[in-house]
XYZ file of C-alpha atoms in Angstrom:
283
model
C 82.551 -14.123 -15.227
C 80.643 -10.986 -16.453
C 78.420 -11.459 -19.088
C 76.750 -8.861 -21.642
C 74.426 -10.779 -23.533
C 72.943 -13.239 -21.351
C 72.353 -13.609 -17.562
C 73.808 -16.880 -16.069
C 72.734 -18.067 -12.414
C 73.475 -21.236 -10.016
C 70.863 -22.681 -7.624
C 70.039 -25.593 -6.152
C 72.727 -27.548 -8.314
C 71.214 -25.919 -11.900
C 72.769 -23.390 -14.050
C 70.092 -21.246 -16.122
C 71.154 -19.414 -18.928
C 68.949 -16.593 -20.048
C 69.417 -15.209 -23.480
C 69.240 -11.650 -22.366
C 68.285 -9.518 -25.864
C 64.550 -8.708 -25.044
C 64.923 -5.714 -27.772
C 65.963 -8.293 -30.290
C 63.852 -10.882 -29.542
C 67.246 -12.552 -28.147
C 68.185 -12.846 -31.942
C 71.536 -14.665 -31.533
C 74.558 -12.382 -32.561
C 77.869 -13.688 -32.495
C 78.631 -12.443 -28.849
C 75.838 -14.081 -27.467
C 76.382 -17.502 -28.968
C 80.135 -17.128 -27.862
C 79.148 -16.113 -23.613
C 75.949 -19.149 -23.996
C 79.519 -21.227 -24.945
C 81.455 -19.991 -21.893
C 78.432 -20.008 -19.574
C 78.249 -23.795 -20.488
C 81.940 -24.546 -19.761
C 81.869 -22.390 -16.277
C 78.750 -24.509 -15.561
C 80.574 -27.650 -16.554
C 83.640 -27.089 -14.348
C 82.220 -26.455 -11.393
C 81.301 -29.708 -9.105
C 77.948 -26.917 -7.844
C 75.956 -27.995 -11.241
C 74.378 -31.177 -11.786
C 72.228 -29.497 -15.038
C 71.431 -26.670 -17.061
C 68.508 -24.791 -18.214
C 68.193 -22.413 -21.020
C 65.241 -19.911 -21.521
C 65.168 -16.690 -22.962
C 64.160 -13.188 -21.576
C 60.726 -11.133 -23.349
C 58.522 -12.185 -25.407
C 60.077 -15.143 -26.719
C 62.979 -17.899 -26.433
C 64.719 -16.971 -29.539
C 64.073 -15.438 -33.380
C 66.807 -16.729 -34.721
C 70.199 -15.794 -35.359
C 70.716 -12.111 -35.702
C 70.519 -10.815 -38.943
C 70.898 -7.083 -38.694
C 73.213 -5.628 -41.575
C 77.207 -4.674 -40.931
C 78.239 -2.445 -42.430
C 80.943 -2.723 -45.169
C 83.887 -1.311 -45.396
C 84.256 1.865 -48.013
C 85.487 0.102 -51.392
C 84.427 -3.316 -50.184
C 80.511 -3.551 -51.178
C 80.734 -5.569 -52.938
C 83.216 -8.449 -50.890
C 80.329 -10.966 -50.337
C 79.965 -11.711 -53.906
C 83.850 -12.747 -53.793
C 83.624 -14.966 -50.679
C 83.939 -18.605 -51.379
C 81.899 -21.415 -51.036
C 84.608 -22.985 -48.823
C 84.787 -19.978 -46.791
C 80.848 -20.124 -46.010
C 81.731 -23.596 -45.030
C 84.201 -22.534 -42.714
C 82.011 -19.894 -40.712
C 78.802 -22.039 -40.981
C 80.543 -24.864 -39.686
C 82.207 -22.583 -36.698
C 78.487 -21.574 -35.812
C 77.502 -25.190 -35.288
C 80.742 -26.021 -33.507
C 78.673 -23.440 -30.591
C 75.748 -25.002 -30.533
C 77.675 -28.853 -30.148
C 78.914 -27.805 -27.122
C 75.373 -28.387 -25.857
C 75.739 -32.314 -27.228
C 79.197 -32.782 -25.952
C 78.413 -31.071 -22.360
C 79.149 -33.732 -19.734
C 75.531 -32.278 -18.072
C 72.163 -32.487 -19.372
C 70.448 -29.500 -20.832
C 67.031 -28.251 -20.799
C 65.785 -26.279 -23.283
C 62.429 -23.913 -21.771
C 60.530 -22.257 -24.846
C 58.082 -20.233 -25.147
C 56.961 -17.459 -27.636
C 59.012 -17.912 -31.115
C 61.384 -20.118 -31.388
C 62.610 -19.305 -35.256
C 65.281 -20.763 -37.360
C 68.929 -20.422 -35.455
C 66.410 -20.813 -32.247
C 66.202 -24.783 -33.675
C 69.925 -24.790 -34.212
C 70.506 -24.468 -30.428
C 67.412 -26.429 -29.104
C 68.086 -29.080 -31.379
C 71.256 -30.052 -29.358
C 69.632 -29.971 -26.243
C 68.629 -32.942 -24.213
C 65.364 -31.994 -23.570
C 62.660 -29.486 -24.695
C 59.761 -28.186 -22.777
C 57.265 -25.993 -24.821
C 54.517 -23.588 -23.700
C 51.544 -24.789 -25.408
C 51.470 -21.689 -27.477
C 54.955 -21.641 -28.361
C 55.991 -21.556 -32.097
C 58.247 -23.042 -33.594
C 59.623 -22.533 -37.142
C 61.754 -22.418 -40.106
C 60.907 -19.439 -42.068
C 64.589 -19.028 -43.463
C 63.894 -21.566 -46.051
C 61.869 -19.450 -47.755
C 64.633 -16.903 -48.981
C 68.080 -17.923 -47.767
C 68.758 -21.962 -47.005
C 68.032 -24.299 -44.312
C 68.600 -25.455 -40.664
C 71.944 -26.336 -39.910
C 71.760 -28.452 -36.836
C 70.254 -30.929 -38.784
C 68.571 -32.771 -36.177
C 64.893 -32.724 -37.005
C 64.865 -36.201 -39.375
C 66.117 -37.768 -36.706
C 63.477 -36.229 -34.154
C 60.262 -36.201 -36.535
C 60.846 -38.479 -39.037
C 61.094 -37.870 -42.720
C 57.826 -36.492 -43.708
C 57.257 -33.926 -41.227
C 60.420 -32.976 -41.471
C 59.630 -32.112 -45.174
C 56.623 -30.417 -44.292
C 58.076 -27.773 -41.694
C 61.495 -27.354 -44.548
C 59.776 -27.392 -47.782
C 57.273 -24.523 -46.626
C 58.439 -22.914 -43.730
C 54.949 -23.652 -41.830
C 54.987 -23.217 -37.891
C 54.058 -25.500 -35.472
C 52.103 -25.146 -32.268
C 53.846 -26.016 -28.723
C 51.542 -29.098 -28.570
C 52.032 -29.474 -32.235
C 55.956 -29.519 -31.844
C 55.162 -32.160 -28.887
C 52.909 -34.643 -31.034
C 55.739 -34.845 -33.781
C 58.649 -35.373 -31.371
C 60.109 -31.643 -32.165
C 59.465 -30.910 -28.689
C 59.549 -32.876 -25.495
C 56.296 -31.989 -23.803
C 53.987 -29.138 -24.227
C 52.351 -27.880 -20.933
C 50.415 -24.547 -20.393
C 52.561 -21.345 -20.399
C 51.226 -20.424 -16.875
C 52.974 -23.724 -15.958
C 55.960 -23.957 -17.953
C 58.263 -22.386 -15.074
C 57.859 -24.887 -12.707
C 57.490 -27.997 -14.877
C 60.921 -26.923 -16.268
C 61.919 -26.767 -12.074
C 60.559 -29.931 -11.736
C 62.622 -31.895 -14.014
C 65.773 -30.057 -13.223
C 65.016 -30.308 -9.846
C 65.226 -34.205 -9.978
C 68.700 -33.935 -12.438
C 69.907 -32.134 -9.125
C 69.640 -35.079 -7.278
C 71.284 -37.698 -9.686
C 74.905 -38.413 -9.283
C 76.592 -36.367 -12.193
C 78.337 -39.419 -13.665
C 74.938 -41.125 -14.462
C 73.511 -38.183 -15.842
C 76.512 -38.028 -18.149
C 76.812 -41.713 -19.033
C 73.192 -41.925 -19.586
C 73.301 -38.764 -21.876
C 76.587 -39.890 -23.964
C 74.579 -43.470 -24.400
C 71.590 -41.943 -26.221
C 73.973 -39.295 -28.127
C 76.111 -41.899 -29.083
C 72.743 -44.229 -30.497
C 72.417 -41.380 -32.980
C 75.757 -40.280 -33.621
C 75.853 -44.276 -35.139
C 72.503 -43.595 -37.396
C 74.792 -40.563 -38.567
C 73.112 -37.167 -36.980
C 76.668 -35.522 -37.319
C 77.284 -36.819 -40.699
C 73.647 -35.358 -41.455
C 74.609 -31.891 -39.994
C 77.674 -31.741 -41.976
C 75.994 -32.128 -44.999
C 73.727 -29.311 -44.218
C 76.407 -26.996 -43.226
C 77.510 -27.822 -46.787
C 74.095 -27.396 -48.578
C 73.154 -24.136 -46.720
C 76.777 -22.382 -48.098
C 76.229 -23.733 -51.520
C 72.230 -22.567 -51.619
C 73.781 -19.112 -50.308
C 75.375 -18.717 -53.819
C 71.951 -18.514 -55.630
C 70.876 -15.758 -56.825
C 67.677 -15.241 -54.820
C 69.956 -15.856 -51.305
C 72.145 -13.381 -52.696
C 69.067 -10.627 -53.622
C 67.881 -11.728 -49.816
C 71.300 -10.591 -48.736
C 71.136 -7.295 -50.736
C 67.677 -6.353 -49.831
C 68.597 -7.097 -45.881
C 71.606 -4.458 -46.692
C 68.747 -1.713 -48.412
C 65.778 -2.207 -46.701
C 66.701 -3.683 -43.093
C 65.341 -6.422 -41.073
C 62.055 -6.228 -40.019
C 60.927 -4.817 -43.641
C 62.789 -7.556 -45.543
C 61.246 -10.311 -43.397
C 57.538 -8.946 -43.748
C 58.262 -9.219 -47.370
C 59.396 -12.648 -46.982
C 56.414 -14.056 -45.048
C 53.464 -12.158 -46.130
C 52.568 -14.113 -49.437
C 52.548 -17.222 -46.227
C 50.067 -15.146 -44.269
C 52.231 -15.635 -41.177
C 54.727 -15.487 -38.493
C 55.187 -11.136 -38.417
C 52.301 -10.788 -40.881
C 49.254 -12.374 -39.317
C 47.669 -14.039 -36.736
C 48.718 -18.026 -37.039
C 45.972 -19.682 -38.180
C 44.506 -23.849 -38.247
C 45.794 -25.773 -41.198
């Protein structure tokens, strides 16, 4: 199958997916979400792949989800104001649908990050089985400072309570080795050596029968699926669509529409002193 959006590769019995939108920051549009989807399913089919990988091409794994401005149709300007609450349910909940693909995969998948890895970039790692950082990856929530929260909701169950409150209630980033310490991440190892130690522990999936990778995945999904991670996601598909209806997510929305993306999210971070409007500093 030809892709657009990403580039998709078998060897040596693993599938790598690379989110292929370099210009973007692979900020992930609608398209690409939908081909990481199919990429995952051809993958699955096919008897060649014992394990995936996902990485992202550039400067980083992924922004976050793609936030540049459609345009509305003449006489409609005004049609977000009218959607329901429901109906952000609806498309918020398809969105996570994507990404739970990743949890109900048959094969384990291996998330490689480095660079930014931003809001909607947690929604997809935080399905994956396992997460190797570059030490000076950064990872990050900065959408809860002006339009609602992660919907994956997987990092209670990951971090704990506390630091779960401290990366949501501020929108602070953490380090590679930071993300590592608090159990956002799986390990942390230099960026010079992130390529291979990704190799490494794909290279040993290769070599494991694919019906004990799969039972042994489904038995530690289904430990949290009983302390409720998908009743915990549900609920913040439900919070993000009501927050949406505020009025500051709604001037957020308007002031994307004016001023476009990169000006609208300088504006956000720079009383924060961070992410696109300084060097990252120690806390």
């Amino acid at each position: 199958m030809a892709y657009e959006t990403i580039l998709y590769d078998v060897k040596d019995r693993v599938a790598t997916i690379t989110l292929n939108r370099p210009e973007k920051m692979n900020a992930l549009s609608r398209k690409l979400q939908e081909e990481v989807v199919a990429a995952l399913k051809e993958g699955e089919a096919s008897p060649e792949v014992h394990c995936f990988i996902i990485k992202g091409a550039g400067r980083c794994f992924s922004a976050g989800y793609d936030l540049t401005p459609q345009p509305r149709p003449e006489g409609q300007e005004h049609m977000a104001r009218r959607r329901s609450i429901t109906d952000d349910i609806a498309n918020l909940r398809g969105t996570v649908e994507r990404w739970q693909t990743i949890w109900n995969l048959r094969k384990p998948v291996i998330a490689q990050v480095h660079g930014y890895c931003l809001a909607g970039g947690n929604d997809l790692i935080g399905v994956c089985d396992i997460i190797i950082a570059a030490e000076d990856a950064i990872f990050g929530h900065p959408q809860v400072r002006a339009f609602g929260l992660n919907m994956v909701h997987t990092e209670p169950f990951r971090m704990g309570p506390t630091r779960s409150k401290y990366m949501l209630l501020t929108g602070f980033n953490l380090s590679g080795v930071e993300a590592s310490q608090w159990g956002l991440a799986t390990k942390a190892v230099p960026k010079e050596h992130l390529e291979a130690e990704v190799q490494r522990i794909a290279g040993a999936m290769a070599q494991i029968p694919p019906a004990l990778l799969e039972v042994n995945k489904f038995a530690v999904n289904r430990a949290f699926e009983i302390m409720g991670i998908r009743q915990a996601t549900q609920a913040a598909i439900e919070f993000d669509a009501i927050v949406h209806f505020e009025d500051s997510c709604r001037e957020f929305q308007e002031m994307l529409q004016r001023e476009g993306v990169t000006r609208t999210l300088t504006r956000r971070d720079a009383p924060f002193n961070d992410y696109r409007t300084a060097q990252r500093k120690p806390r």
